[in-house]
mmCIF file of N, CA, C and O in Angstrom:
data_model
loop_
_atom_site.group_PDB
_atom_site.id
_atom_site.type_symbol
_atom_site.label_atom_id
_atom_site.label_comp_id
_atom_site.label_asym_id
_atom_site.label_seq_id
_atom_site.Cartn_x
_atom_site.Cartn_y
_atom_site.Cartn_z
ATOM 1 N N MET A 1 0.740 -1.095 -0.061
ATOM 2 C CA MET A 1 -0.094 0.031 -0.182
ATOM 3 C C MET A 1 0.951 1.254 0.000
ATOM 4 O O MET A 1 1.751 1.423 0.912
ATOM 5 N N GLY A 2 0.853 2.150 -0.997
ATOM 6 C CA GLY A 2 1.541 3.134 -0.861
ATOM 7 C C GLY A 2 1.050 4.380 -0.048
ATOM 8 O O GLY A 2 0.107 4.079 0.603
ATOM 9 N N GLU A 3 1.636 5.479 -0.300
ATOM 10 C CA GLU A 3 1.486 6.628 0.547
ATOM 11 C C GLU A 3 0.053 7.144 0.445
ATOM 12 O O GLU A 3 -0.683 7.448 1.384
ATOM 13 N N SER A 4 -0.639 7.161 -0.661
ATOM 14 C CA SER A 4 -1.959 7.424 -0.941
ATOM 15 C C SER A 4 -2.988 6.486 -0.361
ATOM 16 O O SER A 4 -3.943 6.820 0.046
ATOM 17 N N GLY A 5 -2.578 5.207 -0.381
ATOM 18 C CA GLY A 5 -3.376 4.238 0.288
ATOM 19 C C GLY A 5 -3.593 4.422 1.828
ATOM 20 O O GLY A 5 -4.522 4.486 2.379
ATOM 21 N N TYR A 6 -2.355 4.854 2.489
ATOM 22 C CA TYR A 6 -2.366 5.061 3.736
ATOM 23 C C TYR A 6 -3.175 6.527 4.075
ATOM 24 O O TYR A 6 -3.984 6.368 5.179
ATOM 25 N N LEU A 7 -3.056 7.462 3.197
ATOM 26 C CA LEU A 7 -3.865 8.777 3.391
ATOM 27 C C LEU A 7 -5.343 8.376 3.377
ATOM 28 O O LEU A 7 -6.216 8.843 4.171
ATOM 29 N N ALA A 8 -5.752 7.501 2.327
ATOM 30 C CA ALA A 8 -7.100 7.268 1.978
ATOM 31 C C ALA A 8 -7.569 6.424 3.467
ATOM 32 O O ALA A 8 -8.833 6.711 3.902
ATOM 33 N N ALA A 9 -6.876 5.501 3.645
ATOM 34 C CA ALA A 9 -7.309 4.870 5.137
ATOM 35 C C ALA A 9 -7.273 5.727 6.418
ATOM 36 O O ALA A 9 -8.247 5.563 6.922
ATOM 37 N N PHE A 10 -6.460 6.745 6.519
ATOM 38 C CA PHE A 10 -6.589 7.598 7.418
ATOM 39 C C PHE A 10 -7.713 8.290 7.486
ATOM 40 O O PHE A 10 -8.234 8.390 8.533
ATOM 41 N N ILE A 11 -8.120 8.820 6.024
ATOM 42 C CA ILE A 11 -9.068 9.717 5.966
ATOM 43 C C ILE A 11 -10.567 8.774 6.587
ATOM 44 O O ILE A 11 -11.583 9.381 6.928
ATOM 45 N N ALA A 12 -10.556 7.650 5.935
ATOM 46 C CA ALA A 12 -11.779 6.731 6.188
ATOM 47 C C ALA A 12 -11.874 6.564 7.647
ATOM 48 O O ALA A 12 -12.959 6.639 8.235
ATOM 49 N N VAL A 13 -10.790 6.277 8.521
ATOM 50 C CA VAL A 13 -10.755 6.065 9.798
ATOM 51 C C VAL A 13 -11.505 7.176 10.657
ATOM 52 O O VAL A 13 -12.233 7.164 11.310
ATOM 53 N N ALA A 14 -10.904 8.458 10.081
ATOM 54 C CA ALA A 14 -11.066 9.582 10.902
ATOM 55 C C ALA A 14 -12.632 10.056 10.444
ATOM 56 O O ALA A 14 -13.380 10.560 11.329
ATOM 57 N N ALA A 15 -13.207 9.724 9.354
ATOM 58 C CA ALA A 15 -14.505 10.001 8.773
ATOM 59 C C ALA A 15 -15.354 9.063 9.805
ATOM 60 O O ALA A 15 -16.341 9.293 10.230
ATOM 61 N N LEU A 16 -15.079 7.964 9.931
ATOM 62 C CA LEU A 16 -15.860 6.948 10.758
ATOM 63 C C LEU A 16 -15.962 7.236 12.164
ATOM 64 O O LEU A 16 -17.121 7.392 12.810
ATOM 65 N N ALA A 17 -14.724 7.521 12.800
ATOM 66 C CA ALA A 17 -14.726 8.071 14.072
ATOM 67 C C ALA A 17 -15.520 9.256 14.487
ATOM 68 O O ALA A 17 -16.384 9.348 15.424
ATOM 69 N N THR A 18 -15.454 10.134 13.370
ATOM 70 C CA THR A 18 -16.054 11.228 13.735
ATOM 71 C C THR A 18 -17.558 11.202 13.474
ATOM 72 O O THR A 18 -18.516 11.498 14.305
ATOM 73 N N PHE A 19 -18.073 10.390 12.615
ATOM 74 C CA PHE A 19 -19.535 9.909 12.300
ATOM 75 C C PHE A 19 -20.234 9.341 13.701
ATOM 76 O O PHE A 19 -20.985 9.554 14.157
ATOM 77 N N ALA A 20 -19.242 8.472 14.153
ATOM 78 C CA ALA A 20 -19.601 7.697 15.336
ATOM 79 C C ALA A 20 -19.750 8.331 16.578
ATOM 80 O O ALA A 20 -20.724 8.292 17.287
ATOM 81 N N THR A 21 -18.857 9.480 16.795
ATOM 82 C CA THR A 21 -19.125 10.379 17.770
ATOM 83 C C THR A 21 -20.246 11.171 17.922
ATOM 84 O O THR A 21 -20.799 11.858 18.750
ATOM 85 N N ARG A 22 -20.822 11.307 16.589
ATOM 86 C CA ARG A 22 -21.770 12.333 16.506
ATOM 87 C C ARG A 22 -23.241 11.401 16.540
ATOM 88 O O ARG A 22 -24.086 11.731 17.020
ATOM 89 N N VAL A 23 -23.142 10.231 16.191
ATOM 90 C CA VAL A 23 -24.431 9.266 16.184
ATOM 91 C C VAL A 23 -24.613 8.706 17.556
ATOM 92 O O VAL A 23 -25.690 8.633 18.031
ATOM 93 N N ILE A 24 -23.675 8.201 18.027
ATOM 94 C CA ILE A 24 -23.817 7.368 19.314
ATOM 95 C C ILE A 24 -24.530 8.080 20.391
ATOM 96 O O ILE A 24 -25.423 7.339 20.979
ATOM 97 N N PRO A 25 -24.368 9.448 20.736
ATOM 98 C CA PRO A 25 -25.232 10.217 21.445
ATOM 99 C C PRO A 25 -26.675 9.930 21.364
ATOM 100 O O PRO A 25 -27.464 9.818 22.265
ATOM 101 N N PHE A 26 -27.091 10.028 20.073
ATOM 102 C CA PHE A 26 -28.387 10.168 19.653
ATOM 103 C C PHE A 26 -28.904 8.714 19.850
ATOM 104 O O PHE A 26 -30.284 8.654 20.462
ATOM 105 N N LEU A 27 -28.487 7.590 19.609
ATOM 106 C CA LEU A 27 -28.937 6.117 19.779
ATOM 107 C C LEU A 27 -28.868 5.876 21.363
ATOM 108 O O LEU A 27 -29.816 5.293 21.882
ATOM 109 N N PHE A 28 -27.807 6.415 22.071
ATOM 110 C CA PHE A 28 -28.014 6.248 23.667
ATOM 111 C C PHE A 28 -29.076 6.803 24.409
ATOM 112 O O PHE A 28 -29.633 6.389 25.137
ATOM 113 N N PHE A 29 -29.242 8.350 23.826
ATOM 114 C CA PHE A 29 -30.424 9.245 24.721
ATOM 115 C C PHE A 29 -31.471 9.087 24.080
ATOM 116 O O PHE A 29 -32.698 9.752 24.625
ATOM 117 N N GLU A 30 -31.850 8.050 22.998
ATOM 118 C CA GLU A 30 -33.042 8.196 22.199
ATOM 119 C C GLU A 30 -34.158 7.937 23.128
ATOM 120 O O GLU A 30 -35.268 8.338 23.184
ATOM 121 N N ARG A 31 -33.878 7.027 24.222
ATOM 122 C CA ARG A 31 -35.087 6.331 25.171
ATOM 123 C C ARG A 31 -34.896 7.064 26.592
ATOM 124 O O ARG A 31 -35.916 7.033 27.298
ATOM 125 N N HIS A 32 -33.987 8.143 26.710
ATOM 126 C CA HIS A 32 -33.703 8.565 28.007
ATOM 127 C C HIS A 32 -33.968 10.214 27.888
ATOM 128 O O HIS A 32 -33.314 10.740 28.755
ATOM 129 N N THR A 33 -34.764 10.624 26.964
ATOM 130 C CA THR A 33 -34.964 12.087 26.869
ATOM 131 C C THR A 33 -35.584 12.710 28.155
ATOM 132 O O THR A 33 -35.230 13.856 28.374
ATOM 133 N N GLU A 34 -36.248 11.913 28.901
ATOM 134 C CA GLU A 34 -37.055 12.404 30.070
ATOM 135 C C GLU A 34 -36.222 12.262 31.197
ATOM 136 O O GLU A 34 -36.816 12.713 32.222
ATOM 137 N N HIS A 35 -35.221 11.699 31.148
ATOM 138 C CA HIS A 35 -34.234 11.501 32.526
ATOM 139 C C HIS A 35 -33.841 12.737 33.092
ATOM 140 O O HIS A 35 -33.601 13.720 32.152
ATOM 141 N N PRO A 36 -33.997 12.897 34.527
ATOM 142 C CA PRO A 36 -33.521 14.253 35.074
ATOM 143 C C PRO A 36 -32.069 14.876 34.629
ATOM 144 O O PRO A 36 -31.842 16.055 34.422
ATOM 145 N N LEU A 37 -31.115 13.752 34.417
ATOM 146 C CA LEU A 37 -29.902 14.067 34.385
ATOM 147 C C LEU A 37 -29.788 14.738 32.828
ATOM 148 O O LEU A 37 -28.855 15.726 32.440
ATOM 149 N N VAL A 38 -30.436 14.117 32.104
ATOM 150 C CA VAL A 38 -30.274 14.384 30.399
ATOM 151 C C VAL A 38 -31.078 15.780 30.364
ATOM 152 O O VAL A 38 -30.651 16.864 29.666
ATOM 153 N N ARG A 39 -32.149 16.087 31.102
ATOM 154 C CA ARG A 39 -32.771 17.576 31.090
ATOM 155 C C ARG A 39 -31.844 18.291 31.611
ATOM 156 O O ARG A 39 -31.852 19.592 31.233
ATOM 157 N N HIS A 40 -31.231 18.069 32.746
ATOM 158 C CA HIS A 40 -30.378 19.025 33.449
ATOM 159 C C HIS A 40 -29.141 19.393 32.554
ATOM 160 O O HIS A 40 -28.688 20.574 32.307
ATOM 161 N N LEU A 41 -28.610 18.471 31.842
ATOM 162 C CA LEU A 41 -27.403 18.662 30.946
ATOM 163 C C LEU A 41 -27.866 19.500 29.590
ATOM 164 O O LEU A 41 -27.173 20.368 29.354
ATOM 165 N N GLY A 42 -28.963 19.211 29.264
ATOM 166 C CA GLY A 42 -29.583 19.825 28.158
ATOM 167 C C GLY A 42 -29.976 21.249 28.455
ATOM 168 O O GLY A 42 -29.706 22.308 27.502
ATOM 169 N N ARG A 43 -30.082 21.792 29.559
ATOM 170 C CA ARG A 43 -30.617 23.084 30.105
ATOM 171 C C ARG A 43 -29.156 23.790 30.295
ATOM 172 O O ARG A 43 -29.213 25.176 29.954
ATOM 173 N N TYR A 44 -28.255 23.400 31.260
ATOM 174 C CA TYR A 44 -27.182 24.165 31.458
ATOM 175 C C TYR A 44 -25.939 23.818 30.652
ATOM 176 O O TYR A 44 -24.824 24.721 30.898
ATOM 177 N N LEU A 45 -25.685 22.785 29.944
ATOM 178 C CA LEU A 45 -24.636 22.640 29.422
ATOM 179 C C LEU A 45 -24.121 23.542 28.158
ATOM 180 O O LEU A 45 -22.952 24.007 28.152
ATOM 181 N N PRO A 46 -25.146 23.899 27.422
ATOM 182 C CA PRO A 46 -24.597 24.958 26.369
ATOM 183 C C PRO A 46 -24.113 26.386 26.926
ATOM 184 O O PRO A 46 -22.948 26.497 26.438
ATOM 185 N N ALA A 47 -24.611 26.631 28.157
ATOM 186 C CA ALA A 47 -24.362 27.965 28.457
ATOM 187 C C ALA A 47 -23.053 27.772 29.275
ATOM 188 O O ALA A 47 -21.952 28.643 29.222
ATOM 189 N N ALA A 48 -22.698 26.777 29.744
ATOM 190 C CA ALA A 48 -21.337 26.355 30.538
ATOM 191 C C ALA A 48 -20.131 26.324 29.350
ATOM 192 O O ALA A 48 -19.074 26.711 29.655
ATOM 193 N N VAL A 49 -20.604 25.488 28.166
ATOM 194 C CA VAL A 49 -19.614 25.449 27.140
ATOM 195 C C VAL A 49 -19.164 26.864 26.627
ATOM 196 O O VAL A 49 -17.986 27.038 26.272
ATOM 197 N N MET A 50 -20.237 27.638 26.433
ATOM 198 C CA MET A 50 -20.152 28.803 25.787
ATOM 199 C C MET A 50 -19.316 29.659 26.868
ATOM 200 O O MET A 50 -18.310 30.597 26.337
ATOM 201 N N ALA A 51 -19.572 29.685 28.191
ATOM 202 C CA ALA A 51 -18.693 30.474 29.165
ATOM 203 C C ALA A 51 -17.362 30.010 29.059
ATOM 204 O O ALA A 51 -16.242 30.638 29.070
ATOM 205 N N LEU A 52 -17.120 28.620 28.975
ATOM 206 C CA LEU A 52 -15.653 28.060 28.817
ATOM 207 C C LEU A 52 -14.977 28.620 27.579
ATOM 208 O O LEU A 52 -13.878 28.900 27.732
ATOM 209 N N LEU A 53 -15.490 28.448 26.528
ATOM 210 C CA LEU A 53 -14.756 29.077 25.335
ATOM 211 C C LEU A 53 -14.683 30.362 25.171
ATOM 212 O O LEU A 53 -13.634 30.904 24.959
ATOM 213 N N ALA A 54 -15.424 31.295 25.824
ATOM 214 C CA ALA A 54 -15.197 32.735 25.866
ATOM 215 C C ALA A 54 -13.883 33.092 26.976
ATOM 216 O O ALA A 54 -13.199 33.819 26.804
ATOM 217 N N THR A 55 -14.075 32.369 28.132
ATOM 218 C CA THR A 55 -12.996 32.309 28.871
ATOM 219 C C THR A 55 -11.611 31.906 28.278
ATOM 220 O O THR A 55 -10.640 32.725 28.452
ATOM 221 N N VAL A 56 -11.556 30.917 27.612
ATOM 222 C CA VAL A 56 -10.325 30.737 26.954
ATOM 223 C C VAL A 56 -9.681 31.421 25.696
ATOM 224 O O VAL A 56 -8.738 31.758 25.820
ATOM 225 N N PHE A 57 -10.863 32.193 25.179
ATOM 226 C CA PHE A 57 -10.651 32.974 23.924
ATOM 227 C C PHE A 57 -10.231 34.185 24.806
ATOM 228 O O PHE A 57 -9.083 34.625 24.138
ATOM 229 N N LEU A 58 -10.585 34.813 25.724
ATOM 230 C CA LEU A 58 -10.266 36.120 26.342
ATOM 231 C C LEU A 58 -8.749 35.752 26.855
ATOM 232 O O LEU A 58 -7.991 36.834 26.965
ATOM 233 N N GLN A 59 -8.500 34.730 27.288
ATOM 234 C CA GLN A 59 -7.175 34.348 27.858
ATOM 235 C C GLN A 59 -6.120 34.221 26.948
ATOM 236 O O GLN A 59 -4.800 34.687 27.413
ATOM 237 N N ARG A 60 -6.395 33.439 25.992
ATOM 238 C CA ARG A 60 -5.327 33.303 24.922
ATOM 239 C C ARG A 60 -5.327 34.139 23.828
ATOM 240 O O ARG A 60 -4.094 34.564 23.080
ATOM 241 N N SER A 61 -6.498 34.950 23.230
ATOM 242 C CA SER A 61 -6.517 35.647 22.026
ATOM 243 C C SER A 61 -6.195 37.326 22.234
ATOM 244 O O SER A 61 -5.763 37.810 21.531
ATOM 245 N N ALA A 62 -6.546 37.770 23.503
ATOM 246 C CA ALA A 62 -6.290 38.856 23.809
ATOM 247 C C ALA A 62 -4.935 39.542 24.076
ATOM 248 O O ALA A 62 -4.223 38.716 24.528
ATOM 249 N N ASP A 63 -4.750 40.841 23.810
ATOM 250 C CA ASP A 63 -3.353 41.339 23.929
ATOM 251 C C ASP A 63 -3.529 42.212 25.323
ATOM 252 O O ASP A 63 -3.928 43.102 25.295
ATOM 253 N N TRP A 64 -3.365 41.616 26.446
ATOM 254 C CA TRP A 64 -3.168 42.206 27.734
ATOM 255 C C TRP A 64 -1.987 42.997 27.921
ATOM 256 O O TRP A 64 -2.262 43.572 28.946
ATOM 257 N N SER A 65 -1.302 43.121 27.031
ATOM 258 C CA SER A 65 -0.024 44.047 27.573
ATOM 259 C C SER A 65 0.046 45.300 26.594
ATOM 260 O O SER A 65 0.891 46.058 26.687
ATOM 261 N N GLY A 66 -1.127 45.547 25.394
ATOM 262 C CA GLY A 66 -0.934 46.482 24.860
ATOM 263 C C GLY A 66 -1.401 47.921 25.637
ATOM 264 O O GLY A 66 -1.911 47.843 26.756
ATOM 265 N N ALA A 67 -1.595 48.912 24.974
ATOM 266 C CA ALA A 67 -2.039 50.364 25.438
ATOM 267 C C ALA A 67 -3.495 50.179 25.915
ATOM 268 O O ALA A 67 -3.831 50.755 27.015
ATOM 269 N N TRP A 68 -4.190 49.307 25.247
ATOM 270 C CA TRP A 68 -5.547 49.151 25.547
ATOM 271 C C TRP A 68 -5.804 47.623 26.000
ATOM 272 O O TRP A 68 -6.094 46.969 25.057
ATOM 273 N N MET A 69 -5.712 47.383 27.150
ATOM 274 C CA MET A 69 -5.638 46.094 27.673
ATOM 275 C C MET A 69 -6.886 45.263 27.132
ATOM 276 O O MET A 69 -7.764 45.612 27.852
ATOM 277 N N GLY A 70 -6.663 44.286 26.457
ATOM 278 C CA GLY A 70 -7.839 43.334 26.014
ATOM 279 C C GLY A 70 -8.953 43.905 25.145
ATOM 280 O O GLY A 70 -9.918 43.356 24.767
ATOM 281 N N PHE A 71 -8.528 45.296 24.624
ATOM 282 C CA PHE A 71 -9.482 45.641 23.690
ATOM 283 C C PHE A 71 -9.891 44.811 22.432
ATOM 284 O O PHE A 71 -11.063 44.883 21.894
ATOM 285 N N ASP A 72 -8.876 44.111 21.824
ATOM 286 C CA ASP A 72 -8.926 43.448 20.761
ATOM 287 C C ASP A 72 -9.734 42.238 20.741
ATOM 288 O O ASP A 72 -10.342 41.521 20.022
ATOM 289 N N ALA A 73 -10.364 41.834 22.376
ATOM 290 C CA ALA A 73 -11.056 40.625 22.431
ATOM 291 C C ALA A 73 -12.216 41.017 23.042
ATOM 292 O O ALA A 73 -13.223 40.393 22.983
ATOM 293 N N LEU A 74 -12.312 42.013 23.927
ATOM 294 C CA LEU A 74 -13.303 42.469 24.740
ATOM 295 C C LEU A 74 -14.325 43.016 23.767
ATOM 296 O O LEU A 74 -15.695 43.060 24.005
ATOM 297 N N LEU A 75 -14.011 43.941 22.950
ATOM 298 C CA LEU A 75 -14.858 44.810 22.051
ATOM 299 C C LEU A 75 -15.894 43.705 21.333
ATOM 300 O O LEU A 75 -17.049 43.565 21.304
ATOM 301 N N PRO A 76 -15.022 42.890 20.523
ATOM 302 C CA PRO A 76 -15.973 41.505 19.955
ATOM 303 C C PRO A 76 -16.883 41.046 20.750
ATOM 304 O O PRO A 76 -18.123 40.612 20.425
ATOM 305 N N GLY A 77 -16.543 40.552 21.952
ATOM 306 C CA GLY A 77 -17.064 39.906 22.953
ATOM 307 C C GLY A 77 -18.366 40.571 23.223
ATOM 308 O O GLY A 77 -19.332 39.971 23.341
ATOM 309 N N ALA A 78 -18.156 41.997 23.713
ATOM 310 C CA ALA A 78 -19.277 42.783 23.934
ATOM 311 C C ALA A 78 -20.364 42.895 22.802
ATOM 312 O O ALA A 78 -21.511 42.721 23.125
ATOM 313 N N LEU A 79 -19.623 42.840 21.587
ATOM 314 C CA LEU A 79 -20.734 42.926 20.454
ATOM 315 C C LEU A 79 -21.489 41.704 20.432
ATOM 316 O O LEU A 79 -22.737 41.877 20.027
ATOM 317 N N VAL A 80 -21.027 40.579 20.442
ATOM 318 C CA VAL A 80 -21.586 39.162 20.559
ATOM 319 C C VAL A 80 -22.875 39.277 21.506
ATOM 320 O O VAL A 80 -23.877 38.951 21.180
ATOM 321 N N VAL A 81 -22.530 39.827 22.910
ATOM 322 C CA VAL A 81 -23.537 39.681 23.738
ATOM 323 C C VAL A 81 -24.669 40.709 23.308
ATOM 324 O O VAL A 81 -25.626 40.130 23.523
ATOM 325 N N ILE A 82 -24.388 41.952 23.035
ATOM 326 C CA ILE A 82 -25.269 42.897 22.596
ATOM 327 C C ILE A 82 -26.222 42.549 21.438
ATOM 328 O O ILE A 82 -27.477 42.396 21.321
ATOM 329 N N ILE A 83 -25.526 41.801 20.442
ATOM 330 C CA ILE A 83 -26.255 41.296 19.325
ATOM 331 C C ILE A 83 -27.128 40.456 19.656
ATOM 332 O O ILE A 83 -28.212 40.158 19.188
ATOM 333 N N HIS A 84 -26.723 39.217 20.465
ATOM 334 C CA HIS A 84 -27.627 38.259 20.755
ATOM 335 C C HIS A 84 -28.763 38.574 21.639
ATOM 336 O O HIS A 84 -29.556 38.085 21.429
ATOM 337 N N LEU A 85 -28.676 39.413 22.571
ATOM 338 C CA LEU A 85 -29.649 39.968 23.583
ATOM 339 C C LEU A 85 -30.573 40.776 22.602
ATOM 340 O O LEU A 85 -31.805 40.761 22.951
ATOM 341 N N TRP A 86 -30.125 41.538 21.531
ATOM 342 C CA TRP A 86 -31.114 42.344 20.776
ATOM 343 C C TRP A 86 -31.821 41.425 19.819
ATOM 344 O O TRP A 86 -33.120 41.484 19.538
ATOM 345 N N ARG A 87 -31.143 40.447 19.009
ATOM 346 C CA ARG A 87 -31.646 39.767 18.031
ATOM 347 C C ARG A 87 -32.048 38.115 18.251
ATOM 348 O O ARG A 87 -32.686 37.315 17.622
ATOM 349 N N ARG A 88 -31.418 37.697 19.303
ATOM 350 C CA ARG A 88 -31.454 36.227 19.860
ATOM 351 C C ARG A 88 -31.183 35.431 18.637
ATOM 352 O O ARG A 88 -32.060 34.402 18.579
ATOM 353 N N ASN A 89 -30.134 35.717 17.841
ATOM 354 C CA ASN A 89 -29.646 34.872 16.774
ATOM 355 C C ASN A 89 -28.303 34.507 16.916
ATOM 356 O O ASN A 89 -27.657 35.555 16.543
ATOM 357 N N ALA A 90 -27.971 33.308 17.201
ATOM 358 C CA ALA A 90 -26.431 32.962 17.779
ATOM 359 C C ALA A 90 -25.843 33.046 16.561
ATOM 360 O O ALA A 90 -24.509 33.534 16.387
ATOM 361 N N LEU A 91 -26.126 32.572 15.096
ATOM 362 C CA LEU A 91 -25.391 32.834 13.978
ATOM 363 C C LEU A 91 -24.998 34.089 13.761
ATOM 364 O O LEU A 91 -23.933 34.631 13.458
ATOM 365 N N LEU A 92 -26.039 35.201 13.864
ATOM 366 C CA LEU A 92 -25.650 36.411 13.699
ATOM 367 C C LEU A 92 -24.780 36.982 14.608
ATOM 368 O O LEU A 92 -23.770 37.676 14.202
ATOM 369 N N SER A 93 -24.776 36.694 15.943
ATOM 370 C CA SER A 93 -23.931 37.300 16.934
ATOM 371 C C SER A 93 -22.630 36.962 16.623
ATOM 372 O O SER A 93 -21.619 37.316 17.086
ATOM 373 N N ILE A 94 -22.499 35.484 16.444
ATOM 374 C CA ILE A 94 -21.178 34.835 16.447
ATOM 375 C C ILE A 94 -20.439 35.558 15.172
ATOM 376 O O ILE A 94 -19.333 35.720 15.171
ATOM 377 N N ALA A 95 -21.069 35.536 14.152
ATOM 378 C CA ALA A 95 -20.547 36.131 12.878
ATOM 379 C C ALA A 95 -20.158 37.574 13.031
ATOM 380 O O ALA A 95 -19.236 37.876 12.527
ATOM 381 N N ALA A 96 -20.761 38.205 13.755
ATOM 382 C CA ALA A 96 -20.395 39.557 13.946
ATOM 383 C C ALA A 96 -19.450 39.800 14.881
ATOM 384 O O ALA A 96 -18.416 40.636 14.543
ATOM 385 N N GLY A 97 -19.115 39.132 15.887
ATOM 386 C CA GLY A 97 -18.160 38.904 16.609
ATOM 387 C C GLY A 97 -16.742 38.515 15.978
ATOM 388 O O GLY A 97 -15.770 39.166 16.224
ATOM 389 N N THR A 98 -16.965 37.658 15.136
ATOM 390 C CA THR A 98 -15.799 37.057 14.435
ATOM 391 C C THR A 98 -15.291 38.071 13.377
ATOM 392 O O THR A 98 -14.217 38.248 13.215
ATOM 393 N N ILE A 99 -16.269 38.661 12.689
ATOM 394 C CA ILE A 99 -15.884 39.857 11.649
ATOM 395 C C ILE A 99 -15.014 41.048 12.537
ATOM 396 O O ILE A 99 -14.170 41.508 11.826
ATOM 397 N N SER A 100 -15.778 41.207 13.512
ATOM 398 C CA SER A 100 -15.149 42.473 14.382
ATOM 399 C C SER A 100 -13.826 42.092 14.831
ATOM 400 O O SER A 100 -12.902 42.795 14.666
ATOM 401 N N TYR A 101 -13.571 41.011 15.278
ATOM 402 C CA TYR A 101 -12.365 40.359 15.603
ATOM 403 C C TYR A 101 -11.283 40.503 14.664
ATOM 404 O O TYR A 101 -10.176 41.095 14.691
ATOM 405 N N MET A 102 -11.603 39.972 13.623
ATOM 406 C CA MET A 102 -10.733 39.683 12.516
ATOM 407 C C MET A 102 -10.420 41.342 11.671
ATOM 408 O O MET A 102 -9.288 41.454 11.604
ATOM 409 N N ALA A 103 -11.510 42.190 11.833
ATOM 410 C CA ALA A 103 -11.014 43.482 11.321
ATOM 411 C C ALA A 103 -10.330 44.195 12.175
ATOM 412 O O ALA A 103 -9.346 44.991 11.928
ATOM 413 N N ILE A 104 -10.348 44.108 13.648
ATOM 414 C CA ILE A 104 -9.339 44.667 14.626
ATOM 415 C C ILE A 104 -8.099 44.105 14.307
ATOM 416 O O ILE A 104 -7.027 44.620 14.585
ATOM 417 N N GLN A 105 -7.867 42.802 14.339
ATOM 418 C CA GLN A 105 -6.654 42.199 14.033
ATOM 419 C C GLN A 105 -5.842 42.506 12.771
ATOM 420 O O GLN A 105 -4.881 42.935 12.599
ATOM 421 N N GLN A 106 -6.650 42.709 11.701
ATOM 422 C CA GLN A 106 -6.220 43.356 10.285
ATOM 423 C C GLN A 106 -5.706 44.689 10.350
ATOM 424 O O GLN A 106 -4.698 45.007 9.707
ATOM 425 N N ALA A 107 -6.364 45.252 11.182
ATOM 426 C CA ALA A 107 -6.205 46.813 11.401
ATOM 427 C C ALA A 107 -4.881 47.093 12.483
ATOM 428 O O ALA A 107 -4.380 48.134 12.120
ATOM 429 N N GLY A 108 -4.606 46.065 13.079
ATOM 430 C CA GLY A 108 -3.488 46.220 14.139
ATOM 431 C C GLY A 108 -3.653 46.852 15.350
ATOM 432 O O GLY A 108 -2.733 47.483 16.009
ATOM 433 N N LEU A 109 -4.871 47.151 15.716
ATOM 434 C CA LEU A 109 -5.389 47.693 16.820
ATOM 435 C C LEU A 109 -4.842 46.973 18.093
ATOM 436 O O LEU A 109 -5.135 45.709 18.211
#
């Protein structure tokens, strides 16, 4: 098996593993949707994941040593919160935050 065969096998295994990690929770929780633990996780886990992502983003992406400490990440973060509270549209708020962050990075602010 040549290099392209190994690459094809790697891609196939990666695709299968990705598909399995997406499907298995639905198969497992299909009959347990009313279980208190599943309902609790469904209610609180999305907000906890978003808070964790925001914390990691602010810690790793913001320039805390510049003249305007953290401006490059705090402004897009605030924009995401404001747009989400205004429109209740996650895609719009995330897109606006990403665009504003990239514009600040490209402008060198």
